[in-house]
PDB file of C-alpha atoms in Angstrom:
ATOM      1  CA  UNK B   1     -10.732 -23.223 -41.413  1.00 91.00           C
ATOM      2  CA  UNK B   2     -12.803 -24.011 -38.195  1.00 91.00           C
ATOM      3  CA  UNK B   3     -15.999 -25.280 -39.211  1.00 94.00           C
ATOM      4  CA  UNK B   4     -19.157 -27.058 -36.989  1.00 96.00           C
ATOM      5  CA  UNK B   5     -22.135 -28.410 -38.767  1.00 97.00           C
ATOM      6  CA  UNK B   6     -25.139 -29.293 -36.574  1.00 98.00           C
ATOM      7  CA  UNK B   7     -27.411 -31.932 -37.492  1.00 98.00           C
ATOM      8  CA  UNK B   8     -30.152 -34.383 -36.858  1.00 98.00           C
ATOM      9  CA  UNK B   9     -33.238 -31.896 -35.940  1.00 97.00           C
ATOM     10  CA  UNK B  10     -36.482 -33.290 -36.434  1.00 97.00           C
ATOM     11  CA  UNK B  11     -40.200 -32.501 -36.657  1.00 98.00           C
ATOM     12  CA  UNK B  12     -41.387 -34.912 -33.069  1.00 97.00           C
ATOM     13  CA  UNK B  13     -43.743 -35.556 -30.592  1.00 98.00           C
ATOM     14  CA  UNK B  14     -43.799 -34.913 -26.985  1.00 98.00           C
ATOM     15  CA  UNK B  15     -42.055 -37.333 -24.791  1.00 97.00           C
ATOM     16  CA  UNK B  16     -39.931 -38.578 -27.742  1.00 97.00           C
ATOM     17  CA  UNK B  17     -36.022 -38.425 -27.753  1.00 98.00           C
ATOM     18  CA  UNK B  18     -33.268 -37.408 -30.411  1.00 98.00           C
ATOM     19  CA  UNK B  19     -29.853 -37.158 -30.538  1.00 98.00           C
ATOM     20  CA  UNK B  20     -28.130 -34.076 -32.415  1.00 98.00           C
ATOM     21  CA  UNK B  21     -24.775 -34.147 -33.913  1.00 98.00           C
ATOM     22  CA  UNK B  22     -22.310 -31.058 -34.441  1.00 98.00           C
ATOM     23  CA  UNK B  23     -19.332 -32.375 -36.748  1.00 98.00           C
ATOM     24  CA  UNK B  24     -15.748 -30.401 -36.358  1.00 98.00           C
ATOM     25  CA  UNK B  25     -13.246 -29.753 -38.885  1.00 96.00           C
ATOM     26  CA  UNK B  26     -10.174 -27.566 -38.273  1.00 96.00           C
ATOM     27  CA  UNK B  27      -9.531 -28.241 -34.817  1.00 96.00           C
ATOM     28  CA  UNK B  28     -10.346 -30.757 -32.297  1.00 96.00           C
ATOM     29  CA  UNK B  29     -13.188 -30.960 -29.961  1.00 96.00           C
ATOM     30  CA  UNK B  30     -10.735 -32.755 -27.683  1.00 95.00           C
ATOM     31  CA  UNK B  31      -9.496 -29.281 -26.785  1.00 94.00           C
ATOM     32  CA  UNK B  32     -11.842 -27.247 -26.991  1.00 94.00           C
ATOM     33  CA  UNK B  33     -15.076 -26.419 -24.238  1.00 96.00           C
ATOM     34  CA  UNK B  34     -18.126 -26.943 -26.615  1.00 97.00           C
ATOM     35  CA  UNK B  35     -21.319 -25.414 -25.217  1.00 98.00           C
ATOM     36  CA  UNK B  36     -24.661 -26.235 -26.700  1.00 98.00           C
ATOM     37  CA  UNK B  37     -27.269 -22.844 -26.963  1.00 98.00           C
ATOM     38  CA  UNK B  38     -30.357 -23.050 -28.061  1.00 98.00           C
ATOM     39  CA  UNK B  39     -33.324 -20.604 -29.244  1.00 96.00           C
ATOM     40  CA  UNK B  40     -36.680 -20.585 -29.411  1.00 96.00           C
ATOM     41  CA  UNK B  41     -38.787 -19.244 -32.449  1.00 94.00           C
ATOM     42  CA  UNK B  42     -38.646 -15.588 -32.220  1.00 91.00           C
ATOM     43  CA  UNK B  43     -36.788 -15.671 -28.551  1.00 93.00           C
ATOM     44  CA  UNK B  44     -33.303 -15.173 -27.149  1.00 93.00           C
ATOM     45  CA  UNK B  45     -29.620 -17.913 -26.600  1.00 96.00           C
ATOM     46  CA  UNK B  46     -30.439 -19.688 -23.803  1.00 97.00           C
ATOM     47  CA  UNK B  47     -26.789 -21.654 -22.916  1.00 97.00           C
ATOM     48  CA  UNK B  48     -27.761 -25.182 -22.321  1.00 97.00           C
ATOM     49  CA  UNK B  49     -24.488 -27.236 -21.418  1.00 98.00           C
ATOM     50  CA  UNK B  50     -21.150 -27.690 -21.669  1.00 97.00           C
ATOM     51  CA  UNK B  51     -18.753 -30.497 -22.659  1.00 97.00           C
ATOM     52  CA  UNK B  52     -15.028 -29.684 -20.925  1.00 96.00           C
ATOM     53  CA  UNK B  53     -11.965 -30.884 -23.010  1.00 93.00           C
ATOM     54  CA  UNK B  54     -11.391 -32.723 -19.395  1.00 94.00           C
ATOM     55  CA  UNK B  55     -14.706 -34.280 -19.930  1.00 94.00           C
ATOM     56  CA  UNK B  56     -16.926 -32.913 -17.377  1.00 96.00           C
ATOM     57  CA  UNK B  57     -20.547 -31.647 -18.246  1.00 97.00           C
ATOM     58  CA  UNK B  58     -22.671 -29.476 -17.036  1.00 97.00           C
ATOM     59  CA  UNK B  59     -25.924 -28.300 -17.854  1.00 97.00           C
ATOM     60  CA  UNK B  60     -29.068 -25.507 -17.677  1.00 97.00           C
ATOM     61  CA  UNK B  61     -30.826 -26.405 -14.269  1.00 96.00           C
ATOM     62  CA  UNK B  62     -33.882 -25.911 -16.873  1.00 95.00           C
ATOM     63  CA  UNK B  63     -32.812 -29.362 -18.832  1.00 97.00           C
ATOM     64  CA  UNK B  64     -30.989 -31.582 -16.117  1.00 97.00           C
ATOM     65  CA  UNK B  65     -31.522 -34.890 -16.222  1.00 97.00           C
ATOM     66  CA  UNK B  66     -32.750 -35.037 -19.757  1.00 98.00           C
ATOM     67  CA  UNK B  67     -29.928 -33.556 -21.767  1.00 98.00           C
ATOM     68  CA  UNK B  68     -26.532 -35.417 -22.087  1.00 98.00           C
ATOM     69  CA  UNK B  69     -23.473 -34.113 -23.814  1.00 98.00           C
ATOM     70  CA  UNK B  70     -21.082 -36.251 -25.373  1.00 98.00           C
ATOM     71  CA  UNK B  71     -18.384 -36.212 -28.014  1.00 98.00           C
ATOM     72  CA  UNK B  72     -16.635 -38.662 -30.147  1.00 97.00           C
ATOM     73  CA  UNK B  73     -12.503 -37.590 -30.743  1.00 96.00           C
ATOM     74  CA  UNK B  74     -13.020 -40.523 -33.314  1.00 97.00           C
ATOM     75  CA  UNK B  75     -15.371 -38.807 -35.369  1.00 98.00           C
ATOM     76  CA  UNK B  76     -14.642 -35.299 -33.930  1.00 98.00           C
ATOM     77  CA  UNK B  77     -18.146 -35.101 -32.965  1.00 98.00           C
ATOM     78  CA  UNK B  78     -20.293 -33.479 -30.613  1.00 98.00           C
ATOM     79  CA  UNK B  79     -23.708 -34.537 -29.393  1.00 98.00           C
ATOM     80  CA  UNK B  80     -26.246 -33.740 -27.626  1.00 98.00           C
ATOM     81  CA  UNK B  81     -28.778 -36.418 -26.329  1.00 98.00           C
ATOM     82  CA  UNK B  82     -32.208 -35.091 -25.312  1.00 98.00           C
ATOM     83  CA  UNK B  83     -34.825 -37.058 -23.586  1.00 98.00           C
ATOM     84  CA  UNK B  84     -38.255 -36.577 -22.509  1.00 97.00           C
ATOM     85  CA  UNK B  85     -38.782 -33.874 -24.807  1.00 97.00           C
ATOM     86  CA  UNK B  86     -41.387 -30.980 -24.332  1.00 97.00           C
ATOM     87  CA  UNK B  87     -42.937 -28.347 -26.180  1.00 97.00           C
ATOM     88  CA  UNK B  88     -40.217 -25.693 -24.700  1.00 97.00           C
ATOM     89  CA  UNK B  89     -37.299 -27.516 -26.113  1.00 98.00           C
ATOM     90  CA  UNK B  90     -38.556 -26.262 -29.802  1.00 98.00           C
ATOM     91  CA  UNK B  91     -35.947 -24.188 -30.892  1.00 97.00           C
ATOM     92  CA  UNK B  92     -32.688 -24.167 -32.922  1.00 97.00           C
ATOM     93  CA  UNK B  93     -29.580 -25.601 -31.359  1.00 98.00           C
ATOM     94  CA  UNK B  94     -26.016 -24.089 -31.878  1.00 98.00           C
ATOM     95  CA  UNK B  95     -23.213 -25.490 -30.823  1.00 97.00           C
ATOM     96  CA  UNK B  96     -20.452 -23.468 -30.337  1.00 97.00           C
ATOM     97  CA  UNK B  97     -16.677 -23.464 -29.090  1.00 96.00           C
ATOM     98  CA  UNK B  98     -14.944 -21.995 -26.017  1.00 94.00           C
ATOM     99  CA  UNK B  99     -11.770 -21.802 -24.939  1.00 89.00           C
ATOM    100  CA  UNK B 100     -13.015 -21.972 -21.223  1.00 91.00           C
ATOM    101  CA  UNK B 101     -16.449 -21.745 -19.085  1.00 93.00           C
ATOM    102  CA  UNK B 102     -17.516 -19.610 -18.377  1.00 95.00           C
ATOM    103  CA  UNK B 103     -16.400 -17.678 -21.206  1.00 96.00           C
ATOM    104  CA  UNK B 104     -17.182 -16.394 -24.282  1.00 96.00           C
ATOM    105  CA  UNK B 105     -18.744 -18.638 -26.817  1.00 97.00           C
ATOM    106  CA  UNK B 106     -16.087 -17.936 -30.013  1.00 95.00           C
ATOM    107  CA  UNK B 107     -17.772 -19.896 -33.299  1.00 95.00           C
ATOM    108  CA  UNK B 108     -20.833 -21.173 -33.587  1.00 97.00           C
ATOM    109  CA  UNK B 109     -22.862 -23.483 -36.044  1.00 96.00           C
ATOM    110  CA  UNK B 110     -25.371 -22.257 -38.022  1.00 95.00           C
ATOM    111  CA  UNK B 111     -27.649 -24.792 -36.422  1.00 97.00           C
ATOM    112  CA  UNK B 112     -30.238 -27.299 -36.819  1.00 98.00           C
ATOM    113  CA  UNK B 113     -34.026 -26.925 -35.816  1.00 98.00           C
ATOM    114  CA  UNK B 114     -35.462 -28.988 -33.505  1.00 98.00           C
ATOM    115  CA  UNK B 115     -39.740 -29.069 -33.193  1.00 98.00           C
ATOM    116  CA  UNK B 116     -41.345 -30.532 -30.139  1.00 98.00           C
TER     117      UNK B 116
ATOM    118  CA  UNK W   1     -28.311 -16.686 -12.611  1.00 96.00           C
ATOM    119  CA  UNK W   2     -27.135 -13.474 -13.445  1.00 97.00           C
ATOM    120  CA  UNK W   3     -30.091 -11.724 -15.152  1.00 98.00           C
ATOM    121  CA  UNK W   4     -28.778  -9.635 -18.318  1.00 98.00           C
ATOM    122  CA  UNK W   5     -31.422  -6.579 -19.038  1.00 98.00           C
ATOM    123  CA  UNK W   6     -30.916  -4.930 -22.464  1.00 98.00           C
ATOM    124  CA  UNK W   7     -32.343  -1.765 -23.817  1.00 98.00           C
ATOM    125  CA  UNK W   8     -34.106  -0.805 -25.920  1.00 98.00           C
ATOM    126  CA  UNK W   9     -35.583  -4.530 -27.069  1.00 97.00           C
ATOM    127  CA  UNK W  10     -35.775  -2.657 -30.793  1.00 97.00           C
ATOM    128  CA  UNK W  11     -34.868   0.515 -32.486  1.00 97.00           C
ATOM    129  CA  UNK W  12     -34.943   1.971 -36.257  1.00 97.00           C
ATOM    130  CA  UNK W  13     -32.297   4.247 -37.357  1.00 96.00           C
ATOM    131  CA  UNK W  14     -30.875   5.550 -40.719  1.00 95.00           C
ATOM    132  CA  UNK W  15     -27.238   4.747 -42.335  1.00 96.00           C
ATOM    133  CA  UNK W  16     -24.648   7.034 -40.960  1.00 96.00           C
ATOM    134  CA  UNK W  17     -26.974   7.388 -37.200  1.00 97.00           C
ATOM    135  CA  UNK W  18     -24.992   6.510 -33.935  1.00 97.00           C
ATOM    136  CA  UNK W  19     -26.748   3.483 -32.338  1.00 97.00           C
ATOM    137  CA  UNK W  20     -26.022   2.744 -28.818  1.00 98.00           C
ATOM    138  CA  UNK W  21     -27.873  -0.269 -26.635  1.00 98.00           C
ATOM    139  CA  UNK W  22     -27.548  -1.203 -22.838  1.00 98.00           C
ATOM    140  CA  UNK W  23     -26.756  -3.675 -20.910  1.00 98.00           C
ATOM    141  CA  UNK W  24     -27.233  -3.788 -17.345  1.00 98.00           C
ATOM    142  CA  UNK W  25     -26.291  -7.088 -15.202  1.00 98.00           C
ATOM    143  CA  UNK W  26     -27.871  -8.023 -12.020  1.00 98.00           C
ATOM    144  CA  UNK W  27     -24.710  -7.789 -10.160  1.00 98.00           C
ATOM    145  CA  UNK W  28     -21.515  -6.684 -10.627  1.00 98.00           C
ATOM    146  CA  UNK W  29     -19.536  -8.658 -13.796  1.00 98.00           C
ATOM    147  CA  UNK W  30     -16.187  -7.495 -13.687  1.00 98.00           C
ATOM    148  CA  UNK W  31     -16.291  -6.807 -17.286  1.00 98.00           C
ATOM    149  CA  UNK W  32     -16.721 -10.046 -18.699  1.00 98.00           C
ATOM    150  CA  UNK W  33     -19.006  -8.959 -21.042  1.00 98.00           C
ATOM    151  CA  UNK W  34     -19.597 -10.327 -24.795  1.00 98.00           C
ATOM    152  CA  UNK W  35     -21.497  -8.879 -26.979  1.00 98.00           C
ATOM    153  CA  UNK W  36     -22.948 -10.823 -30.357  1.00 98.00           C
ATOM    154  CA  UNK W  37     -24.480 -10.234 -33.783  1.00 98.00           C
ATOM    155  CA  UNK W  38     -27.021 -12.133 -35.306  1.00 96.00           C
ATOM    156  CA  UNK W  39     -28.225 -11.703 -38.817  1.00 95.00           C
ATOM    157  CA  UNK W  40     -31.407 -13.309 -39.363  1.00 91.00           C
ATOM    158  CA  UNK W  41     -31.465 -16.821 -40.196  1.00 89.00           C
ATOM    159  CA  UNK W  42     -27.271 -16.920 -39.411  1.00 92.00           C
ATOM    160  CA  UNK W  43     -25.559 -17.832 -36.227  1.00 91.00           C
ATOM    161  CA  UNK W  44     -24.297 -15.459 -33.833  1.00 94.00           C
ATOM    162  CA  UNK W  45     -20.902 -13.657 -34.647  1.00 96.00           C
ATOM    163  CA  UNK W  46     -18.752 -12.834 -31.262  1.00 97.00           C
ATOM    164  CA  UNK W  47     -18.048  -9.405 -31.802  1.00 97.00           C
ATOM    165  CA  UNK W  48     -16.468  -8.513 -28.334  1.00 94.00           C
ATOM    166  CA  UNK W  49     -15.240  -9.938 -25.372  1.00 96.00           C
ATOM    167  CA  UNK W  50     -13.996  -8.081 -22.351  1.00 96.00           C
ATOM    168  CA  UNK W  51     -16.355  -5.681 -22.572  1.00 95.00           C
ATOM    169  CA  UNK W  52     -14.331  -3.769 -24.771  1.00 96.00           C
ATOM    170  CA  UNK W  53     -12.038  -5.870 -26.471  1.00 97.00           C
ATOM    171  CA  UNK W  54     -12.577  -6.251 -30.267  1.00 96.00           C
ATOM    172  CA  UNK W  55     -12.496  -9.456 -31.503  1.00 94.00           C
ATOM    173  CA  UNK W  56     -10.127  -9.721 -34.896  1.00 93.00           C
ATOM    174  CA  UNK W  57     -11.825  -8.325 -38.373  1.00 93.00           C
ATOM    175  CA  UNK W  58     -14.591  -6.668 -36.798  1.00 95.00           C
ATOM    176  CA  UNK W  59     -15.274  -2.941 -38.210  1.00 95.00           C
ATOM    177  CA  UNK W  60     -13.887   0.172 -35.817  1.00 95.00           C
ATOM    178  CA  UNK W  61     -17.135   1.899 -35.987  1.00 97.00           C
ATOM    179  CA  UNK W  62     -18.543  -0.872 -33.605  1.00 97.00           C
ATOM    180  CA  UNK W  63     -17.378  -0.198 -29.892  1.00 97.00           C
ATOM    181  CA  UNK W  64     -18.128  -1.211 -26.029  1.00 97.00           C
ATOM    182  CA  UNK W  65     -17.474  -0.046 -22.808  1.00 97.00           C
ATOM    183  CA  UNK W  66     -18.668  -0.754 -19.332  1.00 98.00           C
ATOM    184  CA  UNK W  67     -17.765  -1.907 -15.834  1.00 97.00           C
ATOM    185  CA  UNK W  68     -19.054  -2.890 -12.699  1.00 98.00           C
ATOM    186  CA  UNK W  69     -22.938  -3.567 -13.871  1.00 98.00           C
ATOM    187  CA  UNK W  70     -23.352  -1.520 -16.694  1.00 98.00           C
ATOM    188  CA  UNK W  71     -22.324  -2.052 -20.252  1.00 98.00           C
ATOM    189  CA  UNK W  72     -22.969   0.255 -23.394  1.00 98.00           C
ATOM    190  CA  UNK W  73     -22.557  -1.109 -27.220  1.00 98.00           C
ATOM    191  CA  UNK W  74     -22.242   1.792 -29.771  1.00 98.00           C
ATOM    192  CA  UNK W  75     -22.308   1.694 -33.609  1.00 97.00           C
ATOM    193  CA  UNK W  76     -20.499   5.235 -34.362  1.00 97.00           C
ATOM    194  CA  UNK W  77     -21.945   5.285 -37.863  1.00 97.00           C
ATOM    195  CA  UNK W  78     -25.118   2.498 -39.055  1.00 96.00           C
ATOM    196  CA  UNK W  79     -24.172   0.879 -42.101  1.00 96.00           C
ATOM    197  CA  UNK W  80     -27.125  -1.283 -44.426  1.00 94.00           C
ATOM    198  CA  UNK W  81     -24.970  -4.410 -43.426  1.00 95.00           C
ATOM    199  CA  UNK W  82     -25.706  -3.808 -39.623  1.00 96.00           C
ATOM    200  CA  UNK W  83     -28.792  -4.795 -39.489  1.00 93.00           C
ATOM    201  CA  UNK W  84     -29.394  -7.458 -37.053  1.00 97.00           C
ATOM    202  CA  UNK W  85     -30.255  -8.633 -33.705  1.00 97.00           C
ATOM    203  CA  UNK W  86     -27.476  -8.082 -30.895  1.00 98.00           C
ATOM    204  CA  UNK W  87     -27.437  -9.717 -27.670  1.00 98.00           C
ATOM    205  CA  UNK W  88     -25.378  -9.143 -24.513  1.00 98.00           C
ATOM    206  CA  UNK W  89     -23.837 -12.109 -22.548  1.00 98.00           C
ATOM    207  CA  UNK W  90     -21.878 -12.003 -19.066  1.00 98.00           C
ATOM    208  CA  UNK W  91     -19.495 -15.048 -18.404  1.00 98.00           C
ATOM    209  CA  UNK W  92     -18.418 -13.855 -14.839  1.00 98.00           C
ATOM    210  CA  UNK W  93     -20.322 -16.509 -13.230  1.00 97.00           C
ATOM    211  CA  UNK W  94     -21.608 -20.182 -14.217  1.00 95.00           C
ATOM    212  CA  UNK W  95     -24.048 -20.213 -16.143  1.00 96.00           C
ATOM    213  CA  UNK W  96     -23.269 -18.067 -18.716  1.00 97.00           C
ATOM    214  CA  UNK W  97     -26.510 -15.974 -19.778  1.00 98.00           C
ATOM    215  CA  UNK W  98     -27.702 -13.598 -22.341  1.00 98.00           C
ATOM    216  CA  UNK W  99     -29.342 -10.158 -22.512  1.00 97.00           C
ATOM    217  CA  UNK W 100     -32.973 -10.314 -24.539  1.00 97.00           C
ATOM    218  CA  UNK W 101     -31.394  -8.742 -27.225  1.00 97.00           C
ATOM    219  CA  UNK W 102     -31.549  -5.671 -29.354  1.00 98.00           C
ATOM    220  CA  UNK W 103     -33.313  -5.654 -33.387  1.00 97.00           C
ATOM    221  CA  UNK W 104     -31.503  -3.045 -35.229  1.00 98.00           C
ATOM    222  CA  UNK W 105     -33.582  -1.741 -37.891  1.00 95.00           C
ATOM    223  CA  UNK W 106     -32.480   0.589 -40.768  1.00 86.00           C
ATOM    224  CA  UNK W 107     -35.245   2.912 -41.932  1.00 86.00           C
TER     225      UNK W 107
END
């Protein structure tokens, strides 16, 4: 059964930084795309980035520079590293997999709150 | 970006009604459309892709159709278990973006 499981949202202050973690079971996230989306309280999925089973990234013009997407085949593991964090990144983050971008986002997490 | 645009933002409507909601892209998207459900509190559920193309185990009475810029989502017949918010996303062109969504109320 394909299964991700976001963690590591936290209550934190402006400026701070936090790493989020969305564990895999039942496939790889070796070969899969595996976007990050987040949401604001009471708002819309805004995509944020995207890990390529290649390895390339790319991300929301709207969090370059202080997002970074990374996974560990190890652990199976995808994360998200944000920096610099501002009120506006408040939201809960999904991740979710792909078999492509851009393209539709198939399974998602059921996510883990983050609170600038 | 490709700016998504759906309509209406919310709408109330009683089991057994035919729902419908818009989506209308900024420019043309080939049909590569998805549209989503999101129960409150859950994550979102792909429920086509294509435009029109049900994804596997989703109920018949849900349906899409659409080209060029404009994109319709119908529920033939509003069941209790429908109630959600639906959102719209094009994946024609990097990066991938969502409509504001639709809340689907049942009176």
């Amino acid at each position: 059964e394909v299964q991700v499981v976001e963690s590591g949202g936290v209550l934190i202050q402006p400026g701070g930084s936090l790493r989020l973690s969305c564990a895999a079971s039942g496939f790889s996230v070796r070969d899969k795309y595996m976007s990050w989306v987040r949401q604001a309280p009471g708002k819309g999925l805004e995509w944020v980035s995207v890990l390529y089973s290649a390895g390339s990234t790319y991300y929301a013009d709207s969090v370059k520079g202080r997002f970074t997407v990374s996974r560990d085949d190890s652990k199976n593991t995808l994360y998200l590293q944000i920096d610099s964090l501002r009120a506006e990144d408040t939201g809960v983050y999904y991740c979710a997999t792909a078999t492509g971008y851009p393209s539709t986002l198939d399974f998602w997490g059921q996510g883990t709150l983050v609170t600038v | 970006d490709i700016q998504m645009t759906q309509s209406p933002s919310s709408l109330s409507a009683s089991v057994g009604d035919r729902v419908t909601i818009t989506c209308r892209a900024s420019q043309g998207i080939s049909e590569s459309l998805a549209w989503y459900q999101q129960k409150p509190g859950k994550a979102p559920k792909l429920l086509f892709y294509g435009a029109s193309r049900l994804q596997t185990g989703v109920p018949s009475r849900f349906s899409g159709s659409g080209s060029g810029t404009d994109y319709i989502f119908t529920i033939s017949s509003l069941q209790p278990e429908d109630f959600a918010t639906y959102y719209c996303q094009q994946y024609y062109r990097s990066p991938v973006t969502f409509g504001g969504g639709t809340k689907v109320e049942i009176k």
